[in-house]
PDB file of N, CA and C in Angstrom:
ATOM      1  N   MET A   1       0.833  -1.183   0.000  1.00  0.00           N
ATOM      2  CA  MET A   1       0.000   0.000   0.000  1.00  0.00           C
ATOM      3  C   MET A   1       0.872   1.238   0.000  1.00  0.00           C
ATOM      4  N   SER A   2       0.458   2.268  -0.680  1.00  0.00           N
ATOM      5  CA  SER A   2       1.167   3.527  -0.756  1.00  0.00           C
ATOM      6  C   SER A   2       0.959   4.327   0.525  1.00  0.00           C
ATOM      7  N   THR A   3       1.880   5.268   0.783  1.00  0.00           N
ATOM      8  CA  THR A   3       1.752   6.119   1.952  1.00  0.00           C
ATOM      9  C   THR A   3       1.274   7.490   1.520  1.00  0.00           C
ATOM     10  N   PHE A   4       0.072   7.850   1.952  1.00  0.00           N
ATOM     11  CA  PHE A   4      -0.517   9.145   1.655  1.00  0.00           C
ATOM     12  C   PHE A   4      -1.125   9.693   2.932  1.00  0.00           C
ATOM     13  N   GLU A   5      -1.281  10.997   2.993  1.00  0.00           N
ATOM     14  CA  GLU A   5      -1.937  11.629   4.128  1.00  0.00           C
ATOM     15  C   GLU A   5      -3.446  11.531   3.953  1.00  0.00           C
ATOM     16  N   THR A   6      -4.127  10.826   4.855  1.00  0.00           N
ATOM     17  CA  THR A   6      -5.580  10.728   4.799  1.00  0.00           C
ATOM     18  C   THR A   6      -6.164  11.993   5.410  1.00  0.00           C
ATOM     19  N   VAL A   7      -6.911  12.741   4.609  1.00  0.00           N
ATOM     20  CA  VAL A   7      -7.432  14.023   5.069  1.00  0.00           C
ATOM     21  C   VAL A   7      -8.932  14.006   5.324  1.00  0.00           C
ATOM     22  N   VAL A   8      -9.624  12.987   4.840  1.00  0.00           N
ATOM     23  CA  VAL A   8     -11.065  12.914   5.058  1.00  0.00           C
ATOM     24  C   VAL A   8     -11.494  11.449   5.079  1.00  0.00           C
ATOM     25  N   ARG A   9     -12.497  11.164   5.895  1.00  0.00           N
ATOM     26  CA  ARG A   9     -13.071   9.822   5.968  1.00  0.00           C
ATOM     27  C   ARG A   9     -14.551   9.940   5.648  1.00  0.00           C
ATOM     28  N   LEU A  10     -15.009   9.200   4.645  1.00  0.00           N
ATOM     29  CA  LEU A  10     -16.412   9.220   4.242  1.00  0.00           C
ATOM     30  C   LEU A  10     -17.068   7.887   4.542  1.00  0.00           C
ATOM     31  N   ASP A  11     -18.189   7.932   5.229  1.00  0.00           N
ATOM     32  CA  ASP A  11     -19.016   6.750   5.434  1.00  0.00           C
ATOM     33  C   ASP A  11     -20.078   6.777   4.343  1.00  0.00           C
ATOM     34  N   ALA A  12     -19.931   5.929   3.340  1.00  0.00           N
ATOM     35  CA  ALA A  12     -20.840   5.945   2.188  1.00  0.00           C
ATOM     36  C   ALA A  12     -22.293   5.729   2.588  1.00  0.00           C
ATOM     37  N   GLN A  13     -22.522   4.944   3.622  1.00  0.00           N
ATOM     38  CA  GLN A  13     -23.897   4.655   4.031  1.00  0.00           C
ATOM     39  C   GLN A  13     -24.588   5.877   4.632  1.00  0.00           C
ATOM     40  N   ALA A  14     -23.814   6.869   5.063  1.00  0.00           N
ATOM     41  CA  ALA A  14     -24.395   8.084   5.638  1.00  0.00           C
ATOM     42  C   ALA A  14     -24.752   9.123   4.568  1.00  0.00           C
ATOM     43  N   ILE A  15     -24.388   8.851   3.328  1.00  0.00           N
ATOM     44  CA  ILE A  15     -24.655   9.779   2.219  1.00  0.00           C
ATOM     45  C   ILE A  15     -25.891   9.291   1.480  1.00  0.00           C
ATOM     46  N   PRO A  16     -26.869  10.167   1.221  1.00  0.00           N
ATOM     47  CA  PRO A  16     -28.067   9.730   0.493  1.00  0.00           C
ATOM     48  C   PRO A  16     -27.693   9.075  -0.845  1.00  0.00           C
ATOM     49  N   PRO A  17     -28.351   7.969  -1.188  1.00  0.00           N
ATOM     50  CA  PRO A  17     -28.005   7.240  -2.418  1.00  0.00           C
ATOM     51  C   PRO A  17     -27.993   8.104  -3.669  1.00  0.00           C
ATOM     52  N   GLN A  18     -28.913   9.044  -3.782  1.00  0.00           N
ATOM     53  CA  GLN A  18     -28.996   9.851  -5.002  1.00  0.00           C
ATOM     54  C   GLN A  18     -27.818  10.820  -5.156  1.00  0.00           C
ATOM     55  N   THR A  19     -27.058  11.060  -4.092  1.00  0.00           N
ATOM     56  CA  THR A  19     -25.899  11.954  -4.193  1.00  0.00           C
ATOM     57  C   THR A  19     -24.593  11.270  -3.803  1.00  0.00           C
ATOM     58  N   ARG A  20     -24.640   9.987  -3.529  1.00  0.00           N
ATOM     59  CA  ARG A  20     -23.474   9.272  -2.986  1.00  0.00           C
ATOM     60  C   ARG A  20     -22.250   9.364  -3.896  1.00  0.00           C
ATOM     61  N   HIS A  21     -22.366   8.937  -5.139  1.00  0.00           N
ATOM     62  CA  HIS A  21     -21.184   8.935  -6.017  1.00  0.00           C
ATOM     63  C   HIS A  21     -20.728  10.345  -6.336  1.00  0.00           C
ATOM     64  N   ALA A  22     -21.666  11.259  -6.529  1.00  0.00           N
ATOM     65  CA  ALA A  22     -21.289  12.650  -6.792  1.00  0.00           C
ATOM     66  C   ALA A  22     -20.509  13.217  -5.608  1.00  0.00           C
ATOM     67  N   THR A  23     -20.928  12.902  -4.392  1.00  0.00           N
ATOM     68  CA  THR A  23     -20.229  13.371  -3.196  1.00  0.00           C
ATOM     69  C   THR A  23     -18.830  12.779  -3.115  1.00  0.00           C
ATOM     70  N   ILE A  24     -18.698  11.506  -3.416  1.00  0.00           N
ATOM     71  CA  ILE A  24     -17.392  10.850  -3.375  1.00  0.00           C
ATOM     72  C   ILE A  24     -16.451  11.478  -4.411  1.00  0.00           C
ATOM     73  N   PHE A  25     -16.929  11.694  -5.628  1.00  0.00           N
ATOM     74  CA  PHE A  25     -16.088  12.297  -6.660  1.00  0.00           C
ATOM     75  C   PHE A  25     -15.749  13.745  -6.324  1.00  0.00           C
ATOM     76  N   ALA A  26     -16.688  14.495  -5.757  1.00  0.00           N
ATOM     77  CA  ALA A  26     -16.423  15.883  -5.367  1.00  0.00           C
ATOM     78  C   ALA A  26     -15.382  15.940  -4.254  1.00  0.00           C
ATOM     79  N   THR A  27     -15.453  14.999  -3.325  1.00  0.00           N
ATOM     80  CA  THR A  27     -14.469  14.941  -2.243  1.00  0.00           C
ATOM     81  C   THR A  27     -13.090  14.634  -2.806  1.00  0.00           C
ATOM     82  N   PHE A  28     -13.011  13.677  -3.721  1.00  0.00           N
ATOM     83  CA  PHE A  28     -11.731  13.340  -4.342  1.00  0.00           C
ATOM     84  C   PHE A  28     -11.163  14.541  -5.092  1.00  0.00           C
ATOM     85  N   ALA A  29     -12.023  15.298  -5.769  1.00  0.00           N
ATOM     86  CA  ALA A  29     -11.576  16.449  -6.562  1.00  0.00           C
ATOM     87  C   ALA A  29     -10.882  17.502  -5.699  1.00  0.00           C
ATOM     88  N   LYS A  30     -11.205  17.539  -4.432  1.00  0.00           N
ATOM     89  CA  LYS A  30     -10.612  18.532  -3.523  1.00  0.00           C
ATOM     90  C   LYS A  30      -9.264  18.085  -2.959  1.00  0.00           C
ATOM     91  N   LEU A  31      -8.897  16.828  -3.182  1.00  0.00           N
ATOM     92  CA  LEU A  31      -7.633  16.325  -2.653  1.00  0.00           C
ATOM     93  C   LEU A  31      -6.459  16.871  -3.443  1.00  0.00           C
ATOM     94  N   GLY A  32      -5.386  17.175  -2.725  1.00  0.00           N
ATOM     95  CA  GLY A  32      -4.142  17.524  -3.383  1.00  0.00           C
ATOM     96  C   GLY A  32      -3.334  16.260  -3.652  1.00  0.00           C
ATOM     97  N   VAL A  33      -2.357  16.368  -4.526  1.00  0.00           N
ATOM     98  CA  VAL A  33      -1.476  15.231  -4.794  1.00  0.00           C
ATOM     99  C   VAL A  33      -0.812  14.832  -3.478  1.00  0.00           C
ATOM    100  N   GLY A  34      -0.836  13.541  -3.170  1.00  0.00           N
ATOM    101  CA  GLY A  34      -0.268  13.024  -1.936  1.00  0.00           C
ATOM    102  C   GLY A  34      -1.277  12.915  -0.803  1.00  0.00           C
ATOM    103  N   GLN A  35      -2.514  13.328  -1.055  1.00  0.00           N
ATOM    104  CA  GLN A  35      -3.570  13.207  -0.051  1.00  0.00           C
ATOM    105  C   GLN A  35      -4.501  12.063  -0.412  1.00  0.00           C
ATOM    106  N   ALA A  36      -5.194  11.552   0.612  1.00  0.00           N
ATOM    107  CA  ALA A  36      -6.101  10.427   0.409  1.00  0.00           C
ATOM    108  C   ALA A  36      -7.389  10.645   1.174  1.00  0.00           C
ATOM    109  N   MET A  37      -8.428   9.991   0.690  1.00  0.00           N
ATOM    110  CA  MET A  37      -9.682   9.915   1.425  1.00  0.00           C
ATOM    111  C   MET A  37      -9.900   8.452   1.773  1.00  0.00           C
ATOM    112  N   GLU A  38     -10.512   8.213   2.918  1.00  0.00           N
ATOM    113  CA  GLU A  38     -10.851   6.851   3.307  1.00  0.00           C
ATOM    114  C   GLU A  38     -12.347   6.673   3.125  1.00  0.00           C
ATOM    115  N   LEU A  39     -12.729   5.725   2.312  1.00  0.00           N
ATOM    116  CA  LEU A  39     -14.133   5.421   2.057  1.00  0.00           C
ATOM    117  C   LEU A  39     -14.517   4.184   2.849  1.00  0.00           C
ATOM    118  N   VAL A  40     -15.609   4.276   3.599  1.00  0.00           N
ATOM    119  CA  VAL A  40     -16.118   3.160   4.394  1.00  0.00           C
ATOM    120  C   VAL A  40     -17.473   2.781   3.828  1.00  0.00           C
ATOM    121  N   ASN A  41     -17.684   1.483   3.596  1.00  0.00           N
ATOM    122  CA  ASN A  41     -18.934   1.033   3.002  1.00  0.00           C
ATOM    123  C   ASN A  41     -19.298  -0.342   3.560  1.00  0.00           C
ATOM    124  N   SER A  42     -20.557  -0.703   3.404  1.00  0.00           N
ATOM    125  CA  SER A  42     -21.023  -2.005   3.891  1.00  0.00           C
ATOM    126  C   SER A  42     -20.872  -3.104   2.848  1.00  0.00           C
ATOM    127  N   HIS A  43     -20.455  -2.739   1.640  1.00  0.00           N
ATOM    128  CA  HIS A  43     -20.201  -3.723   0.584  1.00  0.00           C
ATOM    129  C   HIS A  43     -18.979  -3.280  -0.212  1.00  0.00           C
ATOM    130  N   ASP A  44     -18.453  -4.181  -0.997  1.00  0.00           N
ATOM    131  CA  ASP A  44     -17.263  -3.882  -1.795  1.00  0.00           C
ATOM    132  C   ASP A  44     -17.604  -2.791  -2.815  1.00  0.00           C
ATOM    133  N   PRO A  45     -16.903  -1.648  -2.780  1.00  0.00           N
ATOM    134  CA  PRO A  45     -17.195  -0.563  -3.714  1.00  0.00           C
ATOM    135  C   PRO A  45     -16.513  -0.734  -5.072  1.00  0.00           C
ATOM    136  N   ARG A  46     -16.320  -1.963  -5.495  1.00  0.00           N
ATOM    137  CA  ARG A  46     -15.628  -2.258  -6.762  1.00  0.00           C
ATOM    138  C   ARG A  46     -16.223  -1.524  -7.971  1.00  0.00           C
ATOM    139  N   PRO A  47     -17.558  -1.396  -8.111  1.00  0.00           N
ATOM    140  CA  PRO A  47     -18.082  -0.621  -9.251  1.00  0.00           C
ATOM    141  C   PRO A  47     -17.587   0.829  -9.253  1.00  0.00           C
ATOM    142  N   LEU A  48     -17.413   1.397  -8.069  1.00  0.00           N
ATOM    143  CA  LEU A  48     -16.888   2.754  -7.967  1.00  0.00           C
ATOM    144  C   LEU A  48     -15.447   2.803  -8.475  1.00  0.00           C
ATOM    145  N   TYR A  49     -14.677   1.760  -8.200  1.00  0.00           N
ATOM    146  CA  TYR A  49     -13.304   1.684  -8.711  1.00  0.00           C
ATOM    147  C   TYR A  49     -13.305   1.817 -10.242  1.00  0.00           C
ATOM    148  N   PHE A  50     -14.207   1.114 -10.900  1.00  0.00           N
ATOM    149  CA  PHE A  50     -14.249   1.165 -12.367  1.00  0.00           C
ATOM    150  C   PHE A  50     -14.647   2.547 -12.867  1.00  0.00           C
ATOM    151  N   GLN A  51     -15.488   3.255 -12.131  1.00  0.00           N
ATOM    152  CA  GLN A  51     -15.814   4.639 -12.503  1.00  0.00           C
ATOM    153  C   GLN A  51     -14.579   5.522 -12.360  1.00  0.00           C
ATOM    154  N   PHE A  52     -13.833   5.349 -11.277  1.00  0.00           N
ATOM    155  CA  PHE A  52     -12.596   6.112 -11.104  1.00  0.00           C
ATOM    156  C   PHE A  52     -11.627   5.792 -12.245  1.00  0.00           C
ATOM    157  N   ALA A  53     -11.471   4.512 -12.565  1.00  0.00           N
ATOM    158  CA  ALA A  53     -10.541   4.109 -13.622  1.00  0.00           C
ATOM    159  C   ALA A  53     -10.931   4.704 -14.968  1.00  0.00           C
ATOM    160  N   ASP A  54     -12.221   4.787 -15.232  1.00  0.00           N
ATOM    161  CA  ASP A  54     -12.711   5.334 -16.498  1.00  0.00           C
ATOM    162  C   ASP A  54     -12.516   6.838 -16.575  1.00  0.00           C
ATOM    163  N   GLN A  55     -12.778   7.527 -15.482  1.00  0.00           N
ATOM    164  CA  GLN A  55     -12.803   8.987 -15.504  1.00  0.00           C
ATOM    165  C   GLN A  55     -11.520   9.654 -15.028  1.00  0.00           C
ATOM    166  N   LEU A  56     -10.735   8.953 -14.212  1.00  0.00           N
ATOM    167  CA  LEU A  56      -9.561   9.565 -13.598  1.00  0.00           C
ATOM    168  C   LEU A  56      -8.314   8.701 -13.781  1.00  0.00           C
ATOM    169  N   GLU A  57      -8.210   8.085 -14.931  1.00  0.00           N
ATOM    170  CA  GLU A  57      -7.098   7.185 -15.215  1.00  0.00           C
ATOM    171  C   GLU A  57      -5.754   7.848 -14.911  1.00  0.00           C
ATOM    172  N   GLY A  58      -4.935   7.151 -14.124  1.00  0.00           N
ATOM    173  CA  GLY A  58      -3.604   7.640 -13.791  1.00  0.00           C
ATOM    174  C   GLY A  58      -3.559   8.686 -12.694  1.00  0.00           C
ATOM    175  N   GLN A  59      -4.715   9.094 -12.172  1.00  0.00           N
ATOM    176  CA  GLN A  59      -4.752  10.158 -11.165  1.00  0.00           C
ATOM    177  C   GLN A  59      -4.968   9.646  -9.747  1.00  0.00           C
ATOM    178  N   PHE A  60      -5.257   8.356  -9.585  1.00  0.00           N
ATOM    179  CA  PHE A  60      -5.613   7.849  -8.261  1.00  0.00           C
ATOM    180  C   PHE A  60      -4.961   6.497  -7.988  1.00  0.00           C
ATOM    181  N   ALA A  61      -4.887   6.181  -6.690  1.00  0.00           N
ATOM    182  CA  ALA A  61      -4.500   4.846  -6.234  1.00  0.00           C
ATOM    183  C   ALA A  61      -5.635   4.335  -5.373  1.00  0.00           C
ATOM    184  N   TRP A  62      -5.880   3.044  -5.438  1.00  0.00           N
ATOM    185  CA  TRP A  62      -7.002   2.401  -4.735  1.00  0.00           C
ATOM    186  C   TRP A  62      -6.422   1.289  -3.880  1.00  0.00           C
ATOM    187  N   ASP A  63      -6.472   1.458  -2.567  1.00  0.00           N
ATOM    188  CA  ASP A  63      -5.885   0.477  -1.656  1.00  0.00           C
ATOM    189  C   ASP A  63      -6.910   0.049  -0.615  1.00  0.00           C
ATOM    190  N   TYR A  64      -7.214  -1.241  -0.599  1.00  0.00           N
ATOM    191  CA  TYR A  64      -8.129  -1.764   0.421  1.00  0.00           C
ATOM    192  C   TYR A  64      -7.432  -1.745   1.776  1.00  0.00           C
ATOM    193  N   LEU A  65      -8.124  -1.216   2.772  1.00  0.00           N
ATOM    194  CA  LEU A  65      -7.655  -1.223   4.142  1.00  0.00           C
ATOM    195  C   LEU A  65      -8.338  -2.328   4.937  1.00  0.00           C
ATOM    196  N   GLU A  66      -9.565  -2.643   4.538  1.00  0.00           N
ATOM    197  CA  GLU A  66     -10.352  -3.708   5.157  1.00  0.00           C
ATOM    198  C   GLU A  66     -11.284  -4.265   4.084  1.00  0.00           C
ATOM    199  N   ARG A  67     -11.361  -5.581   3.989  1.00  0.00           N
ATOM    200  CA  ARG A  67     -12.152  -6.235   2.940  1.00  0.00           C
ATOM    201  C   ARG A  67     -13.227  -7.134   3.515  1.00  0.00           C
ATOM    202  N   GLY A  68     -14.214  -6.541   4.185  1.00  0.00           N
ATOM    203  CA  GLY A  68     -15.401  -7.255   4.623  1.00  0.00           C
ATOM    204  C   GLY A  68     -15.147  -8.336   5.639  1.00  0.00           C
ATOM    205  N   PRO A  69     -16.158  -9.110   5.882  1.00  0.00           N
ATOM    206  CA  PRO A  69     -17.377  -9.222   5.084  1.00  0.00           C
ATOM    207  C   PRO A  69     -18.432  -8.151   5.387  1.00  0.00           C
ATOM    208  N   GLU A  70     -18.360  -7.501   6.540  1.00  0.00           N
ATOM    209  CA  GLU A  70     -19.385  -6.518   6.881  1.00  0.00           C
ATOM    210  C   GLU A  70     -18.965  -5.084   6.599  1.00  0.00           C
ATOM    211  N   THR A  71     -17.679  -4.801   6.691  1.00  0.00           N
ATOM    212  CA  THR A  71     -17.174  -3.453   6.471  1.00  0.00           C
ATOM    213  C   THR A  71     -16.051  -3.492   5.449  1.00  0.00           C
ATOM    214  N   PHE A  72     -16.122  -2.565   4.511  1.00  0.00           N
ATOM    215  CA  PHE A  72     -15.066  -2.379   3.518  1.00  0.00           C
ATOM    216  C   PHE A  72     -14.526  -0.969   3.696  1.00  0.00           C
ATOM    217  N   ARG A  73     -13.194  -0.867   3.766  1.00  0.00           N
ATOM    218  CA  ARG A  73     -12.538   0.428   3.863  1.00  0.00           C
ATOM    219  C   ARG A  73     -11.507   0.512   2.755  1.00  0.00           C
ATOM    220  N   VAL A  74     -11.542   1.639   2.023  1.00  0.00           N
ATOM    221  CA  VAL A  74     -10.633   1.832   0.895  1.00  0.00           C
ATOM    222  C   VAL A  74      -9.983   3.199   1.014  1.00  0.00           C
ATOM    223  N   ALA A  75      -8.667   3.255   0.849  1.00  0.00           N
ATOM    224  CA  ALA A  75      -7.958   4.526   0.730  1.00  0.00           C
ATOM    225  C   ALA A  75      -7.910   4.866  -0.753  1.00  0.00           C
ATOM    226  N   ILE A  76      -8.490   6.004  -1.111  1.00  0.00           N
ATOM    227  CA  ILE A  76      -8.457   6.482  -2.495  1.00  0.00           C
ATOM    228  C   ILE A  76      -7.555   7.713  -2.480  1.00  0.00           C
ATOM    229  N   SER A  77      -6.403   7.598  -3.110  1.00  0.00           N
ATOM    230  CA  SER A  77      -5.363   8.614  -3.030  1.00  0.00           C
ATOM    231  C   SER A  77      -5.174   9.317  -4.363  1.00  0.00           C
ATOM    232  N   ARG A  78      -4.862  10.609  -4.290  1.00  0.00           N
ATOM    233  CA  ARG A  78      -4.562  11.363  -5.518  1.00  0.00           C
ATOM    234  C   ARG A  78      -3.060  11.256  -5.763  1.00  0.00           C
ATOM    235  N   VAL A  79      -2.697  10.664  -6.899  1.00  0.00           N
ATOM    236  CA  VAL A  79      -1.291  10.486  -7.244  1.00  0.00           C
ATOM    237  C   VAL A  79      -0.833  11.464  -8.320  1.00  0.00           C
ATOM    238  N   LYS A  80      -1.798  12.101  -8.987  1.00  0.00           N
ATOM    239  CA  LYS A  80      -1.479  13.037 -10.064  1.00  0.00           C
ATOM    240  C   LYS A  80      -2.638  14.017 -10.187  1.00  0.00           C
ATOM    241  N   ALA A  81      -2.311  15.281 -10.444  1.00  0.00           N
ATOM    242  CA  ALA A  81      -3.354  16.291 -10.633  1.00  0.00           C
ATOM    243  C   ALA A  81      -4.015  16.089 -11.990  1.00  0.00           C
ATOM    244  N   GLY A  82      -5.250  16.517 -12.101  1.00  0.00           N
ATOM    245  CA  GLY A  82      -5.967  16.419 -13.366  1.00  0.00           C
ATOM    246  C   GLY A  82      -7.452  16.571 -13.142  1.00  0.00           C
ATOM    247  N   ALA A  83      -8.172  16.586 -14.233  1.00  0.00           N
ATOM    248  CA  ALA A  83      -9.624  16.721 -14.210  1.00  0.00           C
ATOM    249  C   ALA A  83     -10.250  15.425 -14.710  1.00  0.00           C
ATOM    250  N   PRO A  84     -11.536  15.201 -14.408  1.00  0.00           N
ATOM    251  CA  PRO A  84     -12.219  14.016 -14.944  1.00  0.00           C
ATOM    252  C   PRO A  84     -12.208  14.032 -16.466  1.00  0.00           C
ATOM    253  N   ALA A  85     -12.357  12.860 -17.052  1.00  0.00           N
ATOM    254  CA  ALA A  85     -12.424  12.745 -18.509  1.00  0.00           C
ATOM    255  C   ALA A  85     -13.514  13.661 -19.051  1.00  0.00           C
ATOM    256  N   GLN A  86     -13.255  14.276 -20.156  1.00  0.00           N
ATOM    257  CA  GLN A  86     -14.198  15.218 -20.771  1.00  0.00           C
ATOM    258  C   GLN A  86     -15.550  14.572 -21.038  1.00  0.00           C
ATOM    259  N   GLY A  87     -16.612  15.268 -20.647  1.00  0.00           N
ATOM    260  CA  GLY A  87     -17.958  14.801 -20.952  1.00  0.00           C
ATOM    261  C   GLY A  87     -18.464  13.691 -20.065  1.00  0.00           C
ATOM    262  N   SER A  88     -17.777  13.409 -18.956  1.00  0.00           N
ATOM    263  CA  SER A  88     -18.248  12.337 -18.088  1.00  0.00           C
ATOM    264  C   SER A  88     -18.752  12.912 -16.774  1.00  0.00           C
ATOM    265  N   SER A  89     -19.633  12.191 -16.152  1.00  0.00           N
ATOM    266  CA  SER A  89     -20.095  12.544 -14.826  1.00  0.00           C
ATOM    267  C   SER A  89     -19.788  11.372 -13.923  1.00  0.00           C
ATOM    268  N   CYS A  90     -20.115  11.473 -12.670  1.00  0.00           N
ATOM    269  CA  CYS A  90     -19.759  10.402 -11.747  1.00  0.00           C
ATOM    270  C   CYS A  90     -20.416   9.089 -12.115  1.00  0.00           C
ATOM    271  N   CYS A  91     -21.605   9.127 -12.680  1.00  0.00           N
ATOM    272  CA  CYS A  91     -22.306   7.870 -12.988  1.00  0.00           C
ATOM    273  C   CYS A  91     -23.238   8.040 -14.185  1.00  0.00           C
ATOM    274  N   GLY A  92     -22.864   8.906 -15.100  1.00  0.00           N
ATOM    275  CA  GLY A  92     -23.713   9.114 -16.265  1.00  0.00           C
ATOM    276  C   GLY A  92     -24.923   9.982 -15.973  1.00  0.00           C
ATOM    277  N   GLY A  93     -24.923  10.629 -14.819  1.00  0.00           N
ATOM    278  CA  GLY A  93     -26.026  11.519 -14.480  1.00  0.00           C
ATOM    279  C   GLY A  93     -27.126  10.856 -13.686  1.00  0.00           C
ATOM    280  N   GLY A  94     -27.095   9.536 -13.554  1.00  0.00           N
ATOM    281  CA  GLY A  94     -28.156   8.825 -12.869  1.00  0.00           C
ATOM    282  C   GLY A  94     -28.221   9.091 -11.372  1.00  0.00           C
ATOM    283  N   CYS A  95     -27.114   9.535 -10.794  1.00  0.00           N
ATOM    284  CA  CYS A  95     -27.086   9.787  -9.357  1.00  0.00           C
ATOM    285  C   CYS A  95     -27.370  11.249  -9.042  1.00  0.00           C
ATOM    286  N   GLY A  96     -27.588  12.054 -10.053  1.00  0.00           N
ATOM    287  CA  GLY A  96     -27.815  13.463  -9.823  1.00  0.00           C
ATOM    288  C   GLY A  96     -26.555  14.281 -10.062  1.00  0.00           C
ATOM    289  N   GLY A  97     -25.421  13.602 -10.328  1.00  0.00           N
ATOM    290  CA  GLY A  97     -24.186  14.321 -10.607  1.00  0.00           C
ATOM    291  C   GLY A  97     -24.227  14.909 -12.007  1.00  0.00           C
ATOM    292  N   ALA A  98     -23.447  15.911 -12.219  1.00  0.00           N
ATOM    293  CA  ALA A  98     -23.425  16.555 -13.532  1.00  0.00           C
ATOM    294  C   ALA A  98     -22.063  16.432 -14.163  1.00  0.00           C
TER     295      ALA A  98
END
């Protein structure tokens, strides 16, 4: 696992479903290079990983801190500055993100 400064911890279950992914992406966007957010969830957030890979290729690191079965914790770190891929939203707009 990489060493980054964790600056925020998000409990995904505490975020309303309709804004969950948008909130996670907005939080990541505020991170500086070398900073990380810790995401806590009740299930494996693997689909979110694929959204990050699609939209932020080369800009993040994804390290599991805990892998269930009841709690999943992931450090999502900013390894390179950049913006999301052009024309993409956190989930295609279905979550309310733009």
